[in-house]
mmCIF file of C-alpha atoms and ligand atoms in Angstrom:
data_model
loop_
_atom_site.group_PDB
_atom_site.id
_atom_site.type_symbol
_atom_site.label_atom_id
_atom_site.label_comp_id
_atom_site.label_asym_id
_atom_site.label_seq_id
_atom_site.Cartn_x
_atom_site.Cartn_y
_atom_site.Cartn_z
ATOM 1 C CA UNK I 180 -29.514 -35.878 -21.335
ATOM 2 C CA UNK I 181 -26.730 -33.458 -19.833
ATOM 3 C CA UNK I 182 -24.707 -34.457 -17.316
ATOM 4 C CA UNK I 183 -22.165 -31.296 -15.724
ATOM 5 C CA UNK I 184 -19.228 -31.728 -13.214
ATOM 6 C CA UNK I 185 -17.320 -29.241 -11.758
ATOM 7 C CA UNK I 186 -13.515 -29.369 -10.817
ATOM 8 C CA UNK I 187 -10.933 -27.045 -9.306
ATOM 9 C CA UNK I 188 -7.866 -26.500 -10.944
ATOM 10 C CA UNK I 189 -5.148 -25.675 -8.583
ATOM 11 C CA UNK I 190 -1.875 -23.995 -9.420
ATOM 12 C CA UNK I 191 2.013 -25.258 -8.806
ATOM 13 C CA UNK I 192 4.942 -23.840 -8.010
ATOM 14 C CA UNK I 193 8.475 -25.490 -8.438
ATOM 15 C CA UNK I 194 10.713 -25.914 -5.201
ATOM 16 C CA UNK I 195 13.968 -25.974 -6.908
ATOM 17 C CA UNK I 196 14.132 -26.798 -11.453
ATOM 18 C CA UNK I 197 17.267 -28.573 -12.443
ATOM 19 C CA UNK I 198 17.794 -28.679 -16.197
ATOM 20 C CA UNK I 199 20.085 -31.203 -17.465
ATOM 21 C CA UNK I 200 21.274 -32.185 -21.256
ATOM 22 C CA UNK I 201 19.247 -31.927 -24.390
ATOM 23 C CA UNK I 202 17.688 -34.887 -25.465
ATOM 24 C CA UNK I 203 17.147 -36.557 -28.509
ATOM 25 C CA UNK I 204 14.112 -35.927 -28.803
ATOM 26 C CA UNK I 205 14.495 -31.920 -28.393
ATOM 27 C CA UNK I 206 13.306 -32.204 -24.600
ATOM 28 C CA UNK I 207 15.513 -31.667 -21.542
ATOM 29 C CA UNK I 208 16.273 -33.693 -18.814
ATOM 30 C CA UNK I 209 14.918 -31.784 -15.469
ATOM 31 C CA UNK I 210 15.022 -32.753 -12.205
ATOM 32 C CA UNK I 211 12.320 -30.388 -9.921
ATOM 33 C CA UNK I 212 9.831 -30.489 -6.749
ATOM 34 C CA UNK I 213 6.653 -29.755 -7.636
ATOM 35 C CA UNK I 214 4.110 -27.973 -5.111
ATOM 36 C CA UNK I 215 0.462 -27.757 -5.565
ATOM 37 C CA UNK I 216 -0.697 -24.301 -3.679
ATOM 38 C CA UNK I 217 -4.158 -23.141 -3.169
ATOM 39 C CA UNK I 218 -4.620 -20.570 -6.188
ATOM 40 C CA UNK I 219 -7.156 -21.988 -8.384
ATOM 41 C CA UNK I 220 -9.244 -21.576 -11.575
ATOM 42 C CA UNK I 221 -13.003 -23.553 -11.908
ATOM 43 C CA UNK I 222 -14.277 -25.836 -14.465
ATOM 44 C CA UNK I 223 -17.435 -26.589 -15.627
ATOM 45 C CA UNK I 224 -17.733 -29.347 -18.018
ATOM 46 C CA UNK I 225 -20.974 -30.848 -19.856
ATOM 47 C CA UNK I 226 -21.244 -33.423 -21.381
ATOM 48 C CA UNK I 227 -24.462 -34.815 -23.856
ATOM 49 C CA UNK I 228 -25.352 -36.626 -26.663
ATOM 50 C CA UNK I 229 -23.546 -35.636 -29.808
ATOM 51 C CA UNK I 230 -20.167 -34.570 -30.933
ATOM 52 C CA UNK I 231 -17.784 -31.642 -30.982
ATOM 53 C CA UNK I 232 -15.941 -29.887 -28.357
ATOM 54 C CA UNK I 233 -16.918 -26.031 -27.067
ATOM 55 C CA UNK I 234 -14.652 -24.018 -25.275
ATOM 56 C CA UNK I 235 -15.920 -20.881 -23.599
ATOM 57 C CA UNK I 236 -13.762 -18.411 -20.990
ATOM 58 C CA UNK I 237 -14.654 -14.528 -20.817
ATOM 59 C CA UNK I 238 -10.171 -14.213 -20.988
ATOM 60 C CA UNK I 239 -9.443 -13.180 -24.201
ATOM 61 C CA UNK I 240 -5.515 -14.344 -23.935
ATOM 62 C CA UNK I 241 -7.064 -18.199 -23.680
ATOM 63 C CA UNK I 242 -7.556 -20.297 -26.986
ATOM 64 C CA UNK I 243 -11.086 -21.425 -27.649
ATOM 65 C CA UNK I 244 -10.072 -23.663 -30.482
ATOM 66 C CA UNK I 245 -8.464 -27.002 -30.532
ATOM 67 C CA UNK I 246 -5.464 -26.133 -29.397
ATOM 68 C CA UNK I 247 -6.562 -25.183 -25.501
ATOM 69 C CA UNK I 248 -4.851 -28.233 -23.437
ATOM 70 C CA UNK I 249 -8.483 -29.038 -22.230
ATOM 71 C CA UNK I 250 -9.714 -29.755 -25.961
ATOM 72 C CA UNK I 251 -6.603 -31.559 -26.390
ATOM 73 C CA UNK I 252 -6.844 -33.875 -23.212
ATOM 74 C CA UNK I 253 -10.654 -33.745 -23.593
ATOM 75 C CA UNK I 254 -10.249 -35.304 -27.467
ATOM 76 C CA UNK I 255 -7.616 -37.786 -25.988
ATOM 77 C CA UNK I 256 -10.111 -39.174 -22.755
ATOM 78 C CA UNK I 257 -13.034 -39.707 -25.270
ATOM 79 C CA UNK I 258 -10.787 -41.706 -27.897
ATOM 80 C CA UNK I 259 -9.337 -43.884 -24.684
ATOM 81 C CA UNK I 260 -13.110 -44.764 -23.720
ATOM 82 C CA UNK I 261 -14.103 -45.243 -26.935
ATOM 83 C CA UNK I 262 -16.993 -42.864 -26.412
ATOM 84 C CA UNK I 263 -18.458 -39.599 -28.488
ATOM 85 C CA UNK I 264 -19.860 -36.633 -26.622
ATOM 86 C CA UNK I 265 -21.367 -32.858 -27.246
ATOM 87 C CA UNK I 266 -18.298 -31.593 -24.426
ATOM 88 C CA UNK I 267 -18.794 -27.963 -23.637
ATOM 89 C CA UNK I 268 -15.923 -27.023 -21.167
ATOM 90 C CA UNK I 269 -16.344 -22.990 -19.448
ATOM 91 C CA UNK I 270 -12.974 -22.160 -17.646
ATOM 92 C CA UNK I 271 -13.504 -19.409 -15.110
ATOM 93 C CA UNK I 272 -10.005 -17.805 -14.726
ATOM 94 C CA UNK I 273 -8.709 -16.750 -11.599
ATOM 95 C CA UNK I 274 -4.931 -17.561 -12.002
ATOM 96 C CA UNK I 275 -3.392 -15.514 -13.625
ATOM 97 C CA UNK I 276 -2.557 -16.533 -17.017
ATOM 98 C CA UNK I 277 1.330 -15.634 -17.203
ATOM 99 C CA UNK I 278 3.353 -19.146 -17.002
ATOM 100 C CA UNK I 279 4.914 -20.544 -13.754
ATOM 101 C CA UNK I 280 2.144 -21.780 -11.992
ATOM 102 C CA UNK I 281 1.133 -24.314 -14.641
ATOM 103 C CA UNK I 282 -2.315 -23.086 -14.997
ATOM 104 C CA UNK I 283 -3.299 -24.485 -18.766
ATOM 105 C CA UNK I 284 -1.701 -27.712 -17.167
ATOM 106 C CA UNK I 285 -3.695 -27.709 -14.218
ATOM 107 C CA UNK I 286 -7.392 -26.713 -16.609
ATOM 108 C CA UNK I 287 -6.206 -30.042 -18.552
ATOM 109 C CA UNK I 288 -6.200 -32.245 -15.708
ATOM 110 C CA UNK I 289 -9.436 -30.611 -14.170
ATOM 111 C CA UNK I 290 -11.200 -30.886 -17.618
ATOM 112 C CA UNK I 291 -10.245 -35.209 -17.769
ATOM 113 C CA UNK I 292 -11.508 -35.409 -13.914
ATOM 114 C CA UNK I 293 -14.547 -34.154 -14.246
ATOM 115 C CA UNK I 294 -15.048 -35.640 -17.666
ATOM 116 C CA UNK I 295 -14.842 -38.466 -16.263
ATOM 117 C CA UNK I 296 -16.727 -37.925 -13.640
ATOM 118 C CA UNK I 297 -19.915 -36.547 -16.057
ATOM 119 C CA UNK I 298 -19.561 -39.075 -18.029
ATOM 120 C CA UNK I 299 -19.206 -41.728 -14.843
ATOM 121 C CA UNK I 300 -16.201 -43.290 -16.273
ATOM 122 C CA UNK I 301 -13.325 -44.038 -14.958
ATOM 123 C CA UNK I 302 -9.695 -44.478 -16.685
ATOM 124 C CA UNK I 303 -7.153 -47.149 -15.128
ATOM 125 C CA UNK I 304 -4.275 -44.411 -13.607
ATOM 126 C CA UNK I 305 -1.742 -45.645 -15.961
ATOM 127 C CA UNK I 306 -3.795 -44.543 -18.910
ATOM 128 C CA UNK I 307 -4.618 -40.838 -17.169
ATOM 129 C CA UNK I 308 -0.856 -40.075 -16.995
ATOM 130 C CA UNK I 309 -0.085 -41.481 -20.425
ATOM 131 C CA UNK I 310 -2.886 -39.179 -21.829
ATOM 132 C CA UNK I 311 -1.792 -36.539 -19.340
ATOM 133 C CA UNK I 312 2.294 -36.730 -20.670
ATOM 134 C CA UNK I 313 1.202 -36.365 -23.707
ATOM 135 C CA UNK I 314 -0.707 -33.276 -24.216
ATOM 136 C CA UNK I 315 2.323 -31.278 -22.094
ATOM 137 C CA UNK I 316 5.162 -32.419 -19.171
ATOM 138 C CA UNK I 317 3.582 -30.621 -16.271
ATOM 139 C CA UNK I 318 0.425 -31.982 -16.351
ATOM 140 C CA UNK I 319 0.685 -35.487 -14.477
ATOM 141 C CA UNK I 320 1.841 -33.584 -11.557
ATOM 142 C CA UNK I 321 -1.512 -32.780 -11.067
ATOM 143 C CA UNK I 322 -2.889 -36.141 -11.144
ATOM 144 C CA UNK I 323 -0.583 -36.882 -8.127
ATOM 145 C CA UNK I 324 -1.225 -33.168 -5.930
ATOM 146 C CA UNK I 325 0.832 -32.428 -2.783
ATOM 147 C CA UNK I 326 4.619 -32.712 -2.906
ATOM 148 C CA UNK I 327 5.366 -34.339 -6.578
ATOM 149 C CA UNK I 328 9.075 -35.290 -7.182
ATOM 150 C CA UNK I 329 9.354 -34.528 -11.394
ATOM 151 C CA UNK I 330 12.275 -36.209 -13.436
ATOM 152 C CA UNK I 331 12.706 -36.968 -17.136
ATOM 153 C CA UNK I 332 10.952 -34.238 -18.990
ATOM 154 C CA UNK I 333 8.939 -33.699 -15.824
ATOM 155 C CA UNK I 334 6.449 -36.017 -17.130
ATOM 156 C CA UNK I 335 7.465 -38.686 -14.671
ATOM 157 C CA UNK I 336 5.840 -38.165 -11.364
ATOM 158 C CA UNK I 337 6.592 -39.546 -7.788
ATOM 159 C CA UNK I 338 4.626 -38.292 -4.636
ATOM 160 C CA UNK I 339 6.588 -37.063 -1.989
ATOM 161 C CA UNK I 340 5.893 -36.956 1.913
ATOM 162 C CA UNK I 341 3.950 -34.154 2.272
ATOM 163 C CA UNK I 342 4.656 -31.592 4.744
ATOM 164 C CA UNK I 343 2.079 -29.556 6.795
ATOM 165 C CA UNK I 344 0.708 -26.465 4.404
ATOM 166 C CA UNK I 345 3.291 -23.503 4.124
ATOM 167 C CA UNK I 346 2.727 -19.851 3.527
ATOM 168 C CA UNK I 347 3.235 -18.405 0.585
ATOM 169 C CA UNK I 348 3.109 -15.423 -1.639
ATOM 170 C CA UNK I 349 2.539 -15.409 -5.576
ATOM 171 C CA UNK I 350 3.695 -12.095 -7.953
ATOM 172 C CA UNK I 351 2.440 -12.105 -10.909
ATOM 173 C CA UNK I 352 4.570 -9.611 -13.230
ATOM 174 C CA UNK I 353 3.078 -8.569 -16.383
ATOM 175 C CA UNK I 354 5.721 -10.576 -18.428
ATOM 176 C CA UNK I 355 5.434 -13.215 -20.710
ATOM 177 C CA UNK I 356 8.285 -15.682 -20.719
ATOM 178 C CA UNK I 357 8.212 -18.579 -24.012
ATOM 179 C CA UNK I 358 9.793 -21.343 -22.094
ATOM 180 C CA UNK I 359 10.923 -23.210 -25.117
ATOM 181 C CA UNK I 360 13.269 -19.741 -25.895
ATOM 182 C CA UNK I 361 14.500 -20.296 -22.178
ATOM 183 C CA UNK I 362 15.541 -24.028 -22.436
ATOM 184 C CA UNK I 363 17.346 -22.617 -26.069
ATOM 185 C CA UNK I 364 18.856 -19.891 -23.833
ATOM 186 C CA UNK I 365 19.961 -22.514 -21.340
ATOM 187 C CA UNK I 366 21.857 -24.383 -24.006
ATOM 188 C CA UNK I 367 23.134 -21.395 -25.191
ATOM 189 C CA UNK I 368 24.561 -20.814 -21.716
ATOM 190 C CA UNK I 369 25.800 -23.998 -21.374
ATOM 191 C CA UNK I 370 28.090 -24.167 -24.757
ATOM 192 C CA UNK I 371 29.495 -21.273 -24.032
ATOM 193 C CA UNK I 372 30.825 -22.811 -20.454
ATOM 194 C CA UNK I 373 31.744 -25.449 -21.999
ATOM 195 C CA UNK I 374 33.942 -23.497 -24.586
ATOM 196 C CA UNK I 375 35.257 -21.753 -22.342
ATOM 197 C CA UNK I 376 36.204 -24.549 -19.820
ATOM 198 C CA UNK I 377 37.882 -26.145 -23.103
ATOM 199 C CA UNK I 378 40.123 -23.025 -24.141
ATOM 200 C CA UNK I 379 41.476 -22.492 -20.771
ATOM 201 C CA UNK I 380 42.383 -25.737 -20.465
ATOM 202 C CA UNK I 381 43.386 -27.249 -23.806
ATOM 203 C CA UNK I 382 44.834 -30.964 -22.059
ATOM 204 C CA UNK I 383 41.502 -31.087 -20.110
ATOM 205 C CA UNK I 384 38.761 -30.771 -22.147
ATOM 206 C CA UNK I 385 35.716 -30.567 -20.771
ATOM 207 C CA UNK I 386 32.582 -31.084 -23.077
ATOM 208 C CA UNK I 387 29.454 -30.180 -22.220
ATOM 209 C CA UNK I 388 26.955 -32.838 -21.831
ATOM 210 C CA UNK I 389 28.969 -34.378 -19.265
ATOM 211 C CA UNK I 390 29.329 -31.023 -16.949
ATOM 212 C CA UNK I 391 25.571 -30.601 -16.935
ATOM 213 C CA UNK I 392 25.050 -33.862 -15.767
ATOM 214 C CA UNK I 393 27.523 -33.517 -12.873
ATOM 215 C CA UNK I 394 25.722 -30.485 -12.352
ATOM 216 C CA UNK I 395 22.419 -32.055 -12.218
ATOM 217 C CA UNK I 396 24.467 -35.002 -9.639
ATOM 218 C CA UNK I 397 25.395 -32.177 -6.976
ATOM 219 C CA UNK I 398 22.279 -30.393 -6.815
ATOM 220 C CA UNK I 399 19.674 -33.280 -7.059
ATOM 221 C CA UNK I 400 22.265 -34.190 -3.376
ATOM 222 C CA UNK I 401 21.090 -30.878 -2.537
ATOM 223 C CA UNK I 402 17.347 -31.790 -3.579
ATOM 224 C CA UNK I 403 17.882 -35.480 -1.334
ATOM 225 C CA UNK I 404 19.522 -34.379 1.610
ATOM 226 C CA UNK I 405 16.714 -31.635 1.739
ATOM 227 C CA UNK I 406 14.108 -34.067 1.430
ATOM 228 C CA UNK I 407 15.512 -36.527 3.656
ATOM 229 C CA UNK I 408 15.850 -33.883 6.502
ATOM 230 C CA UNK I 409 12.623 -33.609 6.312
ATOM 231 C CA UNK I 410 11.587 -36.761 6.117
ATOM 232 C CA UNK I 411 13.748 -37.639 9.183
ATOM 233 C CA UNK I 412 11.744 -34.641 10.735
ATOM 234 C CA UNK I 413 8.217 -35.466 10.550
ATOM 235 C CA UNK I 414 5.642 -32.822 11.956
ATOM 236 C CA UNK I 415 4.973 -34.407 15.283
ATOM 237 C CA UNK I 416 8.688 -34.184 15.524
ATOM 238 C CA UNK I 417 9.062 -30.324 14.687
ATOM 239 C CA UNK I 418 6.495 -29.914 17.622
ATOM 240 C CA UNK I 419 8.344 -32.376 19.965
ATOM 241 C CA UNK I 420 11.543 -30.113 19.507
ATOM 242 C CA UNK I 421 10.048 -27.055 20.008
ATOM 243 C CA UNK I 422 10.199 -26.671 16.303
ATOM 244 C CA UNK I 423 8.178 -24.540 13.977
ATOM 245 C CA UNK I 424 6.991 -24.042 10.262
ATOM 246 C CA UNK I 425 9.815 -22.160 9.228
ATOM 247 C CA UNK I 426 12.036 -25.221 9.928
ATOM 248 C CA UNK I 427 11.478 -26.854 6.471
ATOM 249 C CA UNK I 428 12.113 -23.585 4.676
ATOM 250 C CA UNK I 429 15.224 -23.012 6.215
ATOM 251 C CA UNK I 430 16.562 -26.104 5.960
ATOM 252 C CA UNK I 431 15.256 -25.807 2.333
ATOM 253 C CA UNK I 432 17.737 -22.286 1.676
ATOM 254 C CA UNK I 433 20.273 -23.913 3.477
ATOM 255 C CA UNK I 434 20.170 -27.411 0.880
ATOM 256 C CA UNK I 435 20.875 -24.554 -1.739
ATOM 257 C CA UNK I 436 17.542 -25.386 -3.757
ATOM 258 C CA UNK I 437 17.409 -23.071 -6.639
ATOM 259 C CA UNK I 438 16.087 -22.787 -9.952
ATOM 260 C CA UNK I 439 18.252 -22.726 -13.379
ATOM 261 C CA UNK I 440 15.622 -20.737 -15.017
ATOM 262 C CA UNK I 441 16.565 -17.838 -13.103
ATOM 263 C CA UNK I 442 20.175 -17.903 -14.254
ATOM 264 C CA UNK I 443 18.691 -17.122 -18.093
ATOM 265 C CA UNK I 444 15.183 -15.505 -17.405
ATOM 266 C CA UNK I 445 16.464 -12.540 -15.042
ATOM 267 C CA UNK I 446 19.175 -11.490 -17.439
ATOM 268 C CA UNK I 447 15.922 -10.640 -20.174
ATOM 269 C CA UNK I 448 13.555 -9.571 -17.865
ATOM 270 C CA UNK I 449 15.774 -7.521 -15.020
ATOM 271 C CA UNK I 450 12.222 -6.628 -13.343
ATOM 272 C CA UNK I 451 11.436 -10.356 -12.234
ATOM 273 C CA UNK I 452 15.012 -10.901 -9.971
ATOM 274 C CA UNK I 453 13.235 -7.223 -8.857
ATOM 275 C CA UNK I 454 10.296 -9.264 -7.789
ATOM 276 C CA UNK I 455 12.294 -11.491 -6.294
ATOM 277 C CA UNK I 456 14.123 -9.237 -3.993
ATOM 278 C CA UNK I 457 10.841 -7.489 -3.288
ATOM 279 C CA UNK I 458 9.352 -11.268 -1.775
ATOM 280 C CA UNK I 459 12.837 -11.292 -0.054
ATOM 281 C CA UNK I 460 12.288 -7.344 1.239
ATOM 282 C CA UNK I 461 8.969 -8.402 2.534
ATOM 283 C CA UNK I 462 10.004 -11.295 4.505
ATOM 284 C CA UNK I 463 10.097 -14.446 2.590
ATOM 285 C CA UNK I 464 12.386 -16.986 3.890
ATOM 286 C CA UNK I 465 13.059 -18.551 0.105
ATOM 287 C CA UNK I 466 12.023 -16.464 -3.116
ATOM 288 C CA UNK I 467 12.026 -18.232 -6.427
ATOM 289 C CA UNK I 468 11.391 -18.218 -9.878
ATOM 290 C CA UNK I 469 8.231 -20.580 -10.687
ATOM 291 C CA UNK I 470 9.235 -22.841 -13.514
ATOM 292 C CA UNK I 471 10.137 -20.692 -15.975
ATOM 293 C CA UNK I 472 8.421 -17.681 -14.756
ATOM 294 C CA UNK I 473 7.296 -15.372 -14.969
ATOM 295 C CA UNK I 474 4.942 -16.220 -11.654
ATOM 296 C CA UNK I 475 7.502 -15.796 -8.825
ATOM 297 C CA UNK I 476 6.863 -17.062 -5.375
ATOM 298 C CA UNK I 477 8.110 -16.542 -1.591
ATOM 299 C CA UNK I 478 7.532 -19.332 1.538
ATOM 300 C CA UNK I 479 6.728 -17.457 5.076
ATOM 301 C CA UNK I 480 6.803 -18.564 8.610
ATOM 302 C CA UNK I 481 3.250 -17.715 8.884
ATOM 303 C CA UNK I 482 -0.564 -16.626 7.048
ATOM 304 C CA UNK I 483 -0.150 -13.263 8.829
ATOM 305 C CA UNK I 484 3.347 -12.425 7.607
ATOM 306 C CA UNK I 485 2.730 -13.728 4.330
ATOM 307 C CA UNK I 486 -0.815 -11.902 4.181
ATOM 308 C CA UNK I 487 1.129 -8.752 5.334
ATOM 309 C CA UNK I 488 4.262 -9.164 2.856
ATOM 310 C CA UNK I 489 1.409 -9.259 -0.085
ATOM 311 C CA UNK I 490 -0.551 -5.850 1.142
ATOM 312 C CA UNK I 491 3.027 -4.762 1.366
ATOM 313 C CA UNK I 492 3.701 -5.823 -2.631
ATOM 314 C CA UNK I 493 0.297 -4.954 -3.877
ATOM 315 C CA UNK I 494 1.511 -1.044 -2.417
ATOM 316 C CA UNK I 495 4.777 -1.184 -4.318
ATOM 317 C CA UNK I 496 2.721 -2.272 -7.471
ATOM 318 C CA UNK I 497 3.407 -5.584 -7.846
ATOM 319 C CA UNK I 498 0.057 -7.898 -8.032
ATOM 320 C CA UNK I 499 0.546 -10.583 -5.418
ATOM 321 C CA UNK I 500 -1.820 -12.611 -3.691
ATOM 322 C CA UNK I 501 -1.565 -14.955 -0.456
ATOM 323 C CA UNK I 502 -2.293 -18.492 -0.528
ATOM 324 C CA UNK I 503 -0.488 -21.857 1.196
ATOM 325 C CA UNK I 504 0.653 -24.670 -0.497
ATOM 326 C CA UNK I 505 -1.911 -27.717 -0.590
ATOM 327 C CA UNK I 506 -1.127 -31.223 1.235
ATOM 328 C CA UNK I 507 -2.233 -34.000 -1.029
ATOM 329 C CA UNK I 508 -4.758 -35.073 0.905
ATOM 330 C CA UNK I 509 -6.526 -31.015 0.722
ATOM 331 C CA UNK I 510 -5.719 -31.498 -3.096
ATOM 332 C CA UNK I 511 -7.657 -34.257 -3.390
ATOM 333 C CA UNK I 512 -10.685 -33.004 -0.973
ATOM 334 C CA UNK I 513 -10.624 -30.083 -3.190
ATOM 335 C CA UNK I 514 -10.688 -30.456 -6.963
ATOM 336 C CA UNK I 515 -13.850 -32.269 -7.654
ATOM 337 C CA UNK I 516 -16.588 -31.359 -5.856
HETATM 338 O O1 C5P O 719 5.883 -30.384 -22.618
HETATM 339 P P1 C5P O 719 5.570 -28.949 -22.825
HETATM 340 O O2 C5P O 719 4.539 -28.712 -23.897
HETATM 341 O O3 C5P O 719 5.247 -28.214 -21.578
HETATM 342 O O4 C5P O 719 6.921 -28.290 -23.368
HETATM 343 C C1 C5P O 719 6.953 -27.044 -24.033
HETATM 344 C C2 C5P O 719 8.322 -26.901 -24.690
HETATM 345 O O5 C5P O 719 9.332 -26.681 -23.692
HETATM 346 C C3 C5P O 719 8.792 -28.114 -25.465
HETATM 347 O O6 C5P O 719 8.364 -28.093 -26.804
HETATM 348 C C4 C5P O 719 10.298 -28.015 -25.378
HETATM 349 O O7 C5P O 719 10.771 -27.088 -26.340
HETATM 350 C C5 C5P O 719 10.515 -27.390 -24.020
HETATM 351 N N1 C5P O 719 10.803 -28.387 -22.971
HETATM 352 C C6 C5P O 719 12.083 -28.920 -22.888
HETATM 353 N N2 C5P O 719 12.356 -29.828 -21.896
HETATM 354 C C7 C5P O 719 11.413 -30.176 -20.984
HETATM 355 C C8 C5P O 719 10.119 -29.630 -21.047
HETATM 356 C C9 C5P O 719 9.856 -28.728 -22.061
HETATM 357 O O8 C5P O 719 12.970 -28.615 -23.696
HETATM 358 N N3 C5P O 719 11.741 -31.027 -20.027
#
C-alpha cells in the first residue's frame, strides 16, 4: 500500500543577521530574526513498502541524488523510527532557487512533516529539531514558523510574538552567492579591523574576537529594544493609538536592524545593493539583504503599495514578486494540508 501527503514549504527572510566569532568547530556565532513569508514550493511525498529514496523536480539546478536536504532529512526520520520505506519525494518549485529565502531548508522540513504524516508517525519535537540541526542551521526555524529568534549557528530556535502579517516584496537577482565564501569574507573583514585597530594604537591592542563580540552586544540591544517595542505595543494597541502597520517597520529602521552580509556580499555583487535601492525607490520602508543573499526583500505599509512597488520592479527588470510575511498560526494552517 501507498500512502502520499502533501506539505507546503514556505520561504524566510532574515529581519536583521548578526555574525559573531568563528567557532571551533568552523561555524559562526549569529544572532538573526527569522520571518516565515508566504512564497512557497509543494511537496508530494509517498511512501510504500520497500526501500530507497526517489527524488524527482522538473528544475534542473536541484540535486536528485542523496545529497538534496530532503533525502538527507528523509534518511535521518526513517533511521529515528526505526522504519524502512520505498520514499518517492516530487518538489514542485516555485521559489526561486537562488539562496536567501532558505528554500532547500524549508523542502527539508516539508519532506519530515509529511513523512510523518504518510507514514502516521509522529517524532517527540526534541528529536525533529535534532534531526532538523543536523542536516543544515536554518532548518529548525521552520519547525517553529512565524517570528523565530535564531542564535548559536542559527540552529537554536525561539518563537517570537508574532506580529499581524506585513507586506513585502521579494527580488530575486540572477546571482548565486556560496555563503560559506561570505562567512570566509567576513573573517577576512574582520582581521583586517582588527589589524588595523592594533597598528594605530600599539598600547591598546585590540584583538579581534573580542570586538566582534561587542559588536554582536550593541546590535543584539538594537535587536531587544526593537522587539520589546513591539511587544509593549501589541496590535490592539497600534489600533487604540490610532496606529498603523507601518509602525513596526519603522520602529524596526529606527532600532538600526541590519544585516552583516551586506557589508561583504554588495562589495562582489554591486547589482544586489542596486536591488536594494530599487525596493527603497519603490517605497519600501526597510530593504535588506536575505541571509546571505542573493534574495533581497523590502516591508510596505500596505498589499497595494507593495503589489505596486513589484509591477514597478518587474518593469525595471528585476523579477520580484509580492507576498506578506506569515503569522505562526497561518504557518501552521498552511503547510500540511
Ligand atoms: O549549516 P549550513 O549547512 O547551512 O551551513 C553552510 C556553511 O555555512 C557551513 O559549512 C559553514 O561554512 C557556514 N556557516 C557558518 N556559520 C553559521 C552557519 C553556516 O560559518 N552559523
Amino acid at each position: 500500500m501507498t500512502t502520499t501527503a502533501v506539505a507546503r514549504s514556505f520561504a524566510k527572510i532574515n529581519l536583521g543577521l548578526y555574525i559573531g566569532p568563528p567557532r571551533a568547530d568552523g561555524f559562526h556565532e549569529l544572532l538573526t530574526v527569522y520571518q516565515t513569508i508566504g512564497l512557497h514550493d509543494v511537496i508530494r511525498i509517498s511512501a510504500a513498502r520497500g526501500r530507497g529514496i526517489e527524488i524527482r523536480c522538473d528544475d534542473p539546478r536541484v540535486p536528485r541524488d542523496e545529497s538534496n536536504t530532503c533525502s538527507r532529512i528523509v534518511e535521518k526520520v526513517l533511521a529515528a523510527l526505526q522504519m524502512t520505506s520505498r520514499v518517492a519525494i516530487e518538489i514542485e518549485k516555485r521559489l526561486p532557487v537562488q539562496g536567501g529565502l532558505g528554500g532547500a531548508s524549508a523542502n527539508a522540513v516539508a519532506a519530515l512533516l509529511g513523512l510523518e504524516r504518510a507514514l502516521r508517525k509522529r517524532l517527540p519535537a526534541t528529536e525533529r529539531l535534532k534531526i532538523a540541526a543536523e542536516v543544515g542551521s536554518d532548518l529548525p526555524l521552520f519547525l517553529v514558523g512565524g517570528k523565530v529568534l535564531g542564535v548559536g549557528r542559527g540552529e537554536q530556535v525561539y518563537p517570537l510574538p508574532d506580529l499581524p502579517p506585513i507586506a513585502c516584496v521579494v527580488v530575486t537577482p540572477e546571482v548565486r552567492v556560496s555563503t560559506p565564501k561570505a562567512f570566509a569574507e567576513w573573517d577576512r573583514m574582520q582581521g583586517l579591523k582588527a589589524f588595523s585597530t592594533r597598528t594605530s594604537s600599539p598600547f591598546e591592542p585590540k584583538l579581534t574576537v573580542p570586538a566582534a563580540s561587542d559588536k554582536m552586544n550593541k546590535l543584539g540591544r538594537g535587536l531587544s529594544a526593537w522587539l520589546s517595542e513591539l511587544h509593549s505595543s501589541a496590535p490592539s494597541d497600534f489600533l487604540k493609538r490610532g496606529g498603523r502597520a507601518e509602525n513596526p517597520l519603522l520602529e524596526l529602521v529606527r532600532a538600526g536592524i541590519e544585516n552583516d552580509f551586506e557589508q561583504v556580499v554588495f562589495p562582489e555583487f554591486p547589482e544586489l545593493r542596486d536591488g536594494k535601492r530599487a525596493l527603497e525607490h519603490a517605497g519600501a520602508k526597510y530593504a535588506s539583504l536575505s541571509g546571505s543573499g542573493s534574495a533581497l526583500y523590502g516591508l510596505f505599509a500596505s498589499r497595494e503599495a507593495a503589489e505596486r512597488a513589484a509591477a514597478k520592479l518587474r518593469k525595471q527588470g528585476w523579477a520580484a514578486q509580492a507576498t506578506a510575511t506569515l503569522t505562526r498560526r497561518q504557518y501552521w494552517s498552511r503547510v500540511v494540508g
